[in-house]
GROMACS .gro file of C-alpha atoms in nm:
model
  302
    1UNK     CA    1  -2.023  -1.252   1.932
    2UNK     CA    2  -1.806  -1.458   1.684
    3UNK     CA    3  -2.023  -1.293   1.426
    4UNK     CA    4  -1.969  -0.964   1.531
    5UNK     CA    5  -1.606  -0.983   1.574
    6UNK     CA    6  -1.564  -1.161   1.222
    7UNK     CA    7  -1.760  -0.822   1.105
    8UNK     CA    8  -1.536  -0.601   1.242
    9UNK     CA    9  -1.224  -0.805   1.168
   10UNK     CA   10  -1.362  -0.770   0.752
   11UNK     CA   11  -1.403  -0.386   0.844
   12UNK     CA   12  -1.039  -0.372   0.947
   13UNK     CA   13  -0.950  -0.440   0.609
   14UNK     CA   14  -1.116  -0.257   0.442
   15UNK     CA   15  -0.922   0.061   0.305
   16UNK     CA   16  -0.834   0.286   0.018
   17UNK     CA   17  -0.550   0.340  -0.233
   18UNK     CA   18  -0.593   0.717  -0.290
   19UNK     CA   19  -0.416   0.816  -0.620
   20UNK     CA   20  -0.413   1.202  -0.809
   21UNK     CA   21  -0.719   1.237  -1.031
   22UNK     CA   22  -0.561   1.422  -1.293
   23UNK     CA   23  -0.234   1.161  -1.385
   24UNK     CA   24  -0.348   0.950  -1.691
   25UNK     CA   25  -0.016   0.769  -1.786
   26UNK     CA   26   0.012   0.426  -1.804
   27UNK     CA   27   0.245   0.412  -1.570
   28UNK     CA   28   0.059   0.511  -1.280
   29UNK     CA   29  -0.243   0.286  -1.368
   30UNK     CA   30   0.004  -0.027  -1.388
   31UNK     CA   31   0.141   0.057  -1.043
   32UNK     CA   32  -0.195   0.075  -0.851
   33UNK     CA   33  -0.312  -0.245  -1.027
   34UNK     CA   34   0.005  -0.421  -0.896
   35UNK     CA   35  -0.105  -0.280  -0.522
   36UNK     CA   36  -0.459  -0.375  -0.578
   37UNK     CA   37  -0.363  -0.746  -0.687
   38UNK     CA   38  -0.121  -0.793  -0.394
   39UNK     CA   39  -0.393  -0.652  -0.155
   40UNK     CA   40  -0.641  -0.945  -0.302
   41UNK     CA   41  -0.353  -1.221  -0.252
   42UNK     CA   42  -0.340  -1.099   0.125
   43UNK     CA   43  -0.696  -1.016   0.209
   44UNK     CA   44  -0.716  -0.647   0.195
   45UNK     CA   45  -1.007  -0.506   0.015
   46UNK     CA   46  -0.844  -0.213  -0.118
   47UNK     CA   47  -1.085   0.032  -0.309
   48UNK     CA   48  -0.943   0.299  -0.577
   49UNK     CA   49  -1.018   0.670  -0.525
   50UNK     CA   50  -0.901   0.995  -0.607
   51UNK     CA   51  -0.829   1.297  -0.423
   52UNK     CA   52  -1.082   1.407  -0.654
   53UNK     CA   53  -1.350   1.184  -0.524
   54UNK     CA   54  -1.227   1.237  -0.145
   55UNK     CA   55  -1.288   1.645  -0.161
   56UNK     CA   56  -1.320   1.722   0.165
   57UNK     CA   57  -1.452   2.030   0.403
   58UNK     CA   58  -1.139   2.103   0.601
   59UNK     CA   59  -1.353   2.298   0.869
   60UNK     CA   60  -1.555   1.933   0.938
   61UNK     CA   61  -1.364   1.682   0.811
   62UNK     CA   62  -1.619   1.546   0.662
   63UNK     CA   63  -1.627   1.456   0.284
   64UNK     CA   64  -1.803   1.650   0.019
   65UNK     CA   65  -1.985   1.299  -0.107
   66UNK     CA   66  -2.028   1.255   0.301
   67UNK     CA   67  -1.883   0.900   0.306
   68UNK     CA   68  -1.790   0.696   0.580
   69UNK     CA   69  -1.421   0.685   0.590
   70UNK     CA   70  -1.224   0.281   0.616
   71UNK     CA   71  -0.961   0.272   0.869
   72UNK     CA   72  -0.666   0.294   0.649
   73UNK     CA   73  -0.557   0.369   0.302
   74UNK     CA   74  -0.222   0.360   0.114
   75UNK     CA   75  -0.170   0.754   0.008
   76UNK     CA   76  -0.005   0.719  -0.291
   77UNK     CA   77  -0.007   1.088  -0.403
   78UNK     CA   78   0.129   1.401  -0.276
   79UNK     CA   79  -0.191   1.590  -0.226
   80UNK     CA   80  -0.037   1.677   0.168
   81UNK     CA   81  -0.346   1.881   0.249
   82UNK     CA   82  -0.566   1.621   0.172
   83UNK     CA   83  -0.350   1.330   0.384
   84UNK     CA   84  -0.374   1.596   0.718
   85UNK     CA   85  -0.740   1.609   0.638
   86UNK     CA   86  -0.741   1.246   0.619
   87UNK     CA   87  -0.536   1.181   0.961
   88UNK     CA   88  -0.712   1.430   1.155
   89UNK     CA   89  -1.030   1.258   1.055
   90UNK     CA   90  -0.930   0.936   1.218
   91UNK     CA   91  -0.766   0.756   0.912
   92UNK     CA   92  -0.437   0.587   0.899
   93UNK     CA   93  -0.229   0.657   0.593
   94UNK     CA   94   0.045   0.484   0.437
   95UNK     CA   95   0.264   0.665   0.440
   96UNK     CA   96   0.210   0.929   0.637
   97UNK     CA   97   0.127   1.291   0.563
   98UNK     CA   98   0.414   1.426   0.718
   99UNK     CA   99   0.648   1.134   0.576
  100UNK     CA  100   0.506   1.273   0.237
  101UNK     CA  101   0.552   1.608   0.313
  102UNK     CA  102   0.918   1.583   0.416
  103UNK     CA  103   0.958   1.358   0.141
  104UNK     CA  104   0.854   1.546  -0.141
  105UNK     CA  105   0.990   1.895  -0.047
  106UNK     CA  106   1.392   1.824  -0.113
  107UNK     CA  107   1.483   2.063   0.146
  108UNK     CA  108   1.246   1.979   0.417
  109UNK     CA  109   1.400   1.660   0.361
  110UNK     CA  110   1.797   1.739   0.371
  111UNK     CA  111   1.649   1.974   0.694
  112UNK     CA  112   1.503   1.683   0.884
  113UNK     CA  113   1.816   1.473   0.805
  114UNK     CA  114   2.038   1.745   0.911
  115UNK     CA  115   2.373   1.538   1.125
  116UNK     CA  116   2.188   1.243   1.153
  117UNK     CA  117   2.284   1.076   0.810
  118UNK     CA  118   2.572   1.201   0.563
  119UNK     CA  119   2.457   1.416   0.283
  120UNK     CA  120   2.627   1.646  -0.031
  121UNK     CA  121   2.670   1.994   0.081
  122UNK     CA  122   2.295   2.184   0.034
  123UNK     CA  123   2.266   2.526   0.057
  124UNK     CA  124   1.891   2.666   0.116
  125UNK     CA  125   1.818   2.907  -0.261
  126UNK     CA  126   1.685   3.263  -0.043
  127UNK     CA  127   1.309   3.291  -0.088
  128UNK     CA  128   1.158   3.485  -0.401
  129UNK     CA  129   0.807   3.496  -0.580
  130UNK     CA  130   0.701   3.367  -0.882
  131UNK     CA  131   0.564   3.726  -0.959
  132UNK     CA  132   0.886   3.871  -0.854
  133UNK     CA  133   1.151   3.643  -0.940
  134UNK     CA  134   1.548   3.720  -0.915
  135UNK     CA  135   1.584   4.086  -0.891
  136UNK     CA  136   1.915   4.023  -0.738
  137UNK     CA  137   2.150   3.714  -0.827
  138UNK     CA  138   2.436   3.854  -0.685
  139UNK     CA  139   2.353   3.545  -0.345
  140UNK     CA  140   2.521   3.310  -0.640
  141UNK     CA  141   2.845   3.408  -0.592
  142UNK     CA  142   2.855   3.295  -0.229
  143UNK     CA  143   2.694   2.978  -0.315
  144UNK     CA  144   2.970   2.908  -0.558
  145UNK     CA  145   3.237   2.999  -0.320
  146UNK     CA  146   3.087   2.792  -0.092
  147UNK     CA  147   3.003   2.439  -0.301
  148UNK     CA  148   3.257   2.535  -0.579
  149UNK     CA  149   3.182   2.454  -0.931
  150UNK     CA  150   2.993   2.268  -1.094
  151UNK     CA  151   2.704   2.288  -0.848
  152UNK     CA  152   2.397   2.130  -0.886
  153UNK     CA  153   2.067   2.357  -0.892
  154UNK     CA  154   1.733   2.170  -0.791
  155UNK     CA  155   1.341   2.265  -0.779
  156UNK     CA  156   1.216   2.161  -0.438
  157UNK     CA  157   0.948   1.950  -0.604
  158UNK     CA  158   0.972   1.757  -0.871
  159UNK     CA  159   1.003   1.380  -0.955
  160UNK     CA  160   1.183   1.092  -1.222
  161UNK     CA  161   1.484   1.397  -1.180
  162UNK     CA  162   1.269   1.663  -1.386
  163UNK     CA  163   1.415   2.017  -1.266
  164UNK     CA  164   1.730   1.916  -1.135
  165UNK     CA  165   2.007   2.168  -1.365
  166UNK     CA  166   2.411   2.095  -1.352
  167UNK     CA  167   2.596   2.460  -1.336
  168UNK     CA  168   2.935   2.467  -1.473
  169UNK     CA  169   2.985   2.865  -1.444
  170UNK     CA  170   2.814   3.130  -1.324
  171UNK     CA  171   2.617   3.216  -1.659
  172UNK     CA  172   2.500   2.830  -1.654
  173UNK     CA  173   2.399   2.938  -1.264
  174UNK     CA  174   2.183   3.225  -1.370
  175UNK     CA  175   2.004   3.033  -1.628
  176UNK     CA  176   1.938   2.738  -1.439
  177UNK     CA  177   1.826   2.926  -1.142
  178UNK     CA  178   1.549   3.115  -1.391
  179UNK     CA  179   1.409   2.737  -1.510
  180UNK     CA  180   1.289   2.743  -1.129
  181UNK     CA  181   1.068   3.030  -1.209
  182UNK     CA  182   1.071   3.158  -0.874
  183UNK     CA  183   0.997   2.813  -0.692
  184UNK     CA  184   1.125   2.678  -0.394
  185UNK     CA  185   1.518   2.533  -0.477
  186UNK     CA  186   1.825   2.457  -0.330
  187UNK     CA  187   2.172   2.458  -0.475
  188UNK     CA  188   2.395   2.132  -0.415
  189UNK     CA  189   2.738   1.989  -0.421
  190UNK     CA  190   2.824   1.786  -0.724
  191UNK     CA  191   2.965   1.486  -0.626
  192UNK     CA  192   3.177   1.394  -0.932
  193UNK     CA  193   3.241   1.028  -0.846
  194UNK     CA  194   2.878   0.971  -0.845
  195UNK     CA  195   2.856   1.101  -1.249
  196UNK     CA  196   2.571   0.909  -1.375
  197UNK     CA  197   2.513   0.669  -1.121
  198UNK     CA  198   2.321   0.637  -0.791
  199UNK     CA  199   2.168   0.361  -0.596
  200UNK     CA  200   1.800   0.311  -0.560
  201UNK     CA  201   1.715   0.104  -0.226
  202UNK     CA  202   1.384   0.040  -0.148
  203UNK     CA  203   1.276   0.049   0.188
  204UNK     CA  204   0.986  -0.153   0.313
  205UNK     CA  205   0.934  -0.149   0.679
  206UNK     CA  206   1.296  -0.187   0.863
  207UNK     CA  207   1.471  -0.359   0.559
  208UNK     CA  208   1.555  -0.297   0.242
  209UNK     CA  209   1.329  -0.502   0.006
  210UNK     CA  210   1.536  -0.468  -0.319
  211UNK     CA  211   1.861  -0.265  -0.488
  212UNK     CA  212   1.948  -0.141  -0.800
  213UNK     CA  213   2.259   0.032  -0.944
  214UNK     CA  214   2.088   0.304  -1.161
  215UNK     CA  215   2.398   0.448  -1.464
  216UNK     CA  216   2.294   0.671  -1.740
  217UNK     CA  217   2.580   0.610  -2.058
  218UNK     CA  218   2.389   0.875  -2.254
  219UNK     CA  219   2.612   1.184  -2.108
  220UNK     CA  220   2.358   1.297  -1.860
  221UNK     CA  221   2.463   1.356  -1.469
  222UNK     CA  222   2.142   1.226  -1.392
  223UNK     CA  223   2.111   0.838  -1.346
  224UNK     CA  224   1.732   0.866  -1.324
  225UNK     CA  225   1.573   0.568  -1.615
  226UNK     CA  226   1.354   0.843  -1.686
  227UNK     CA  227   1.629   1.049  -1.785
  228UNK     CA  228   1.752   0.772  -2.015
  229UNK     CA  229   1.951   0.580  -1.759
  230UNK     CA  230   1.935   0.174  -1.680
  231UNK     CA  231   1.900  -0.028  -1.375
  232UNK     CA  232   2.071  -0.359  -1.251
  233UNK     CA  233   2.037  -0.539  -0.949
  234UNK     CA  234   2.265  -0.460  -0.657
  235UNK     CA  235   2.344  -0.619  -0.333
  236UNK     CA  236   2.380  -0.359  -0.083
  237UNK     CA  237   2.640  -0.404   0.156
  238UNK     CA  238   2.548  -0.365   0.542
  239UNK     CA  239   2.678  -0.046   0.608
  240UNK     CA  240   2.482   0.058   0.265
  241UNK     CA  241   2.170  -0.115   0.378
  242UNK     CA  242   2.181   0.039   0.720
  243UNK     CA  243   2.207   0.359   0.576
  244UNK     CA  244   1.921   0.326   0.363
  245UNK     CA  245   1.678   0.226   0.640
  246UNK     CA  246   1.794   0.445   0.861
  247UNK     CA  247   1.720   0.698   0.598
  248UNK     CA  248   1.338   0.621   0.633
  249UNK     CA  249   1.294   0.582   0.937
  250UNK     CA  250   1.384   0.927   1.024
  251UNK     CA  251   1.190   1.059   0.786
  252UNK     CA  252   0.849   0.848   0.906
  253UNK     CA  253   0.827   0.604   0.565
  254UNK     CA  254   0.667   0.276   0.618
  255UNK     CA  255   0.846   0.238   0.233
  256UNK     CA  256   1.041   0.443   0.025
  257UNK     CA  257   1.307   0.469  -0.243
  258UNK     CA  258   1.587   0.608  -0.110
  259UNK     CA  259   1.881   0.758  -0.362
  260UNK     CA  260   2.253   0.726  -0.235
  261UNK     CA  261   2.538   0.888  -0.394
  262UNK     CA  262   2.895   0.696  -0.440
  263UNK     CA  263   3.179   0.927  -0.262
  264UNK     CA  264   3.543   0.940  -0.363
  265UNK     CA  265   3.657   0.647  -0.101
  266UNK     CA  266   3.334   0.472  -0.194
  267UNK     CA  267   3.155   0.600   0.096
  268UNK     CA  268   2.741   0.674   0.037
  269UNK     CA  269   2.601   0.969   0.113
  270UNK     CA  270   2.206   1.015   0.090
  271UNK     CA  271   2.103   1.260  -0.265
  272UNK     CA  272   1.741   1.234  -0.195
  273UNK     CA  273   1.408   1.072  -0.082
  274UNK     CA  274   1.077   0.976  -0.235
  275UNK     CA  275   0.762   0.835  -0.011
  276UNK     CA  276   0.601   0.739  -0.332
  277UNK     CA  277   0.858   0.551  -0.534
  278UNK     CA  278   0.779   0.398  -0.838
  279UNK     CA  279   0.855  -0.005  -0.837
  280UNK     CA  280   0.813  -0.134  -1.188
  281UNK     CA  281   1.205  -0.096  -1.290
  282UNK     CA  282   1.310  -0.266  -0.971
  283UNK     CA  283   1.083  -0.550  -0.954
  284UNK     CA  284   1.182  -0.569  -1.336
  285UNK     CA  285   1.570  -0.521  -1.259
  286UNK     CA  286   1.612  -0.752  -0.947
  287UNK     CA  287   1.316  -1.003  -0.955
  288UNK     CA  288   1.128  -0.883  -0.631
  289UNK     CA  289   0.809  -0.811  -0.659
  290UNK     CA  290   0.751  -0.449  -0.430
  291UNK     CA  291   0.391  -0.433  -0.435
  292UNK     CA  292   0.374  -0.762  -0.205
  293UNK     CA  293   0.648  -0.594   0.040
  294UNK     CA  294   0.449  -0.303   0.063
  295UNK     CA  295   0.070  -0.467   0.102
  296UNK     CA  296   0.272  -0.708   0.345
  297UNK     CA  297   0.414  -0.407   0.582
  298UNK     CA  298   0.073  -0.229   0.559
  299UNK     CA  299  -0.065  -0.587   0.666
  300UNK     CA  300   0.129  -0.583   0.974
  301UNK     CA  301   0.039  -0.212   1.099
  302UNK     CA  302  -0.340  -0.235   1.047
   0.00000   0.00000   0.00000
């Protein structure tokens, strides 16, 4: 019996980190090998494998190699189809498919946050088709009288803030809202005492594991590092900190960056979400290393 139980206790730990089969940077490869090596420090064997690899037949469940599935596995891509195919076959995902989903569509996220947290002003861009496009812009017009300009313009999806376009007039509108090529997108409310800088806090579990101010000196709106911005540790204060948790919670994240916005009386509000955060710059900015936080939480739930 003591055995058996040690057998099943080994089987329990056994999961996946599922990752997109078609990103080659660096980048990504360096983040999975920092979840992999925190796994091994805690006792998880944690086994690499693409959504590629996990192709499955939706009307079974079953995968096309016909595997038998571990337990749990830390989803770290936003192939949402594939995570519901997952779940409903009996895994348990980290994080969840709908945390992902709400997560990486920026208006299913402002939606599901609607009066329960503060947030800029985000109107909903009506519906078009890629094949279509914008017969009609004249909807722009309200938007403006609505937000006031400059508004921000943002694709629905889209990471490291790649398709997010600052409008300073109408014309500046128009063209923005064409870079969207018909996509899903909202329009925003610029929130000028925020120019350049944003916090990052990263949730783990019901705390937040580490902060960093995020400021961009290169002219850009955008205080993403990606967009040529740096990072330095912050300490969040407790309102801040409550904020940012509460922020995933609601939206289902075992961990997530969260991205707060300074107001004019230095009140935060909440810009945006992301399930899948990238950790290197924080770790790097504030000494913490995120991958352990992360293995740790998924530790506790499995």
């Amino acid at each position: 019996p003591r055995q058996s139980k040690d057998r099943r206790a080994m089987q329990q730990n056994k999961g996946y980190i599922i990752i997109n089969g078609f990103l080659r940077e660096e980048k990504f490869f360096s983040l999975y090998s920092a979840l992999k090596q925190s796994a091994d420090k805690a006792g998880l064997q944690l086994e690499l494998k693409t959504n590629i690899e996990l192709m499955c037949d939706i009307a079974s469940g079953k995968t096309v190699a016909n595997e038998t599935l571990p337990p749990f596995a830390i989803f770290w891509d936003k192939d949402v189809r594939l995570a519901k195919t997952l779940e409903a076959a009996g895994m348990k995902l980290f994080n969840s498919a709908n945390a992902i989903e709400l997560c990486d569509d920026k208006s299913l996220t402002h939606i599901a946050l609607m009066n329960r947290v503060p947030q800029p002003k985000t109107v909903l861009i009506p519906l078009t088709f890629p094949r279509v496009g914008y017969t009609d812009c004249t909807f722009l017009e309200k938007i403006a009288a609505y937000l006031g300009f400059p508004f921000v313009i943002k694709q629905c999806f889209g990471s490291f803030g790649a398709g997010v376009y600052l409008a300073g007039n109408m014309e500046e509108a128009k063209a923005a809202l064409m870079k969207t090529a018909g996509g899903a997108a909202i329009a925003q409310q610029y929130i000028a005492s925020s120019f350049a800088r944003d916090i990052r806090a990263y949730v783990v579990g019901d705390k937040v594991a580490a902060a960093m101010l995020r400021h961009n000196e290169s002219g850009d709106f955008r205080a993403n590092v990606a967009q040529g911005g740096k990072a330095d540790a912050y300490t969040l204060s407790e309102a801040q900190a409550a904020l940012a948790v509460k922020t995933a919670q609601l939206l289902g994240c075992t961990f997530a960056g969260v991205d707060l916005l300074f107001g004019e009386n230095g009140e935060m509000t909440v810009c945006e979400v992301n399930s899948n955060a990238h950790f290197a710059g924080i770790s790097a900015a504030t000494g913490v290393n995120i991958a352990d936080k992360i293995i740790e939480a998924v530790a506790q739930r499995i």
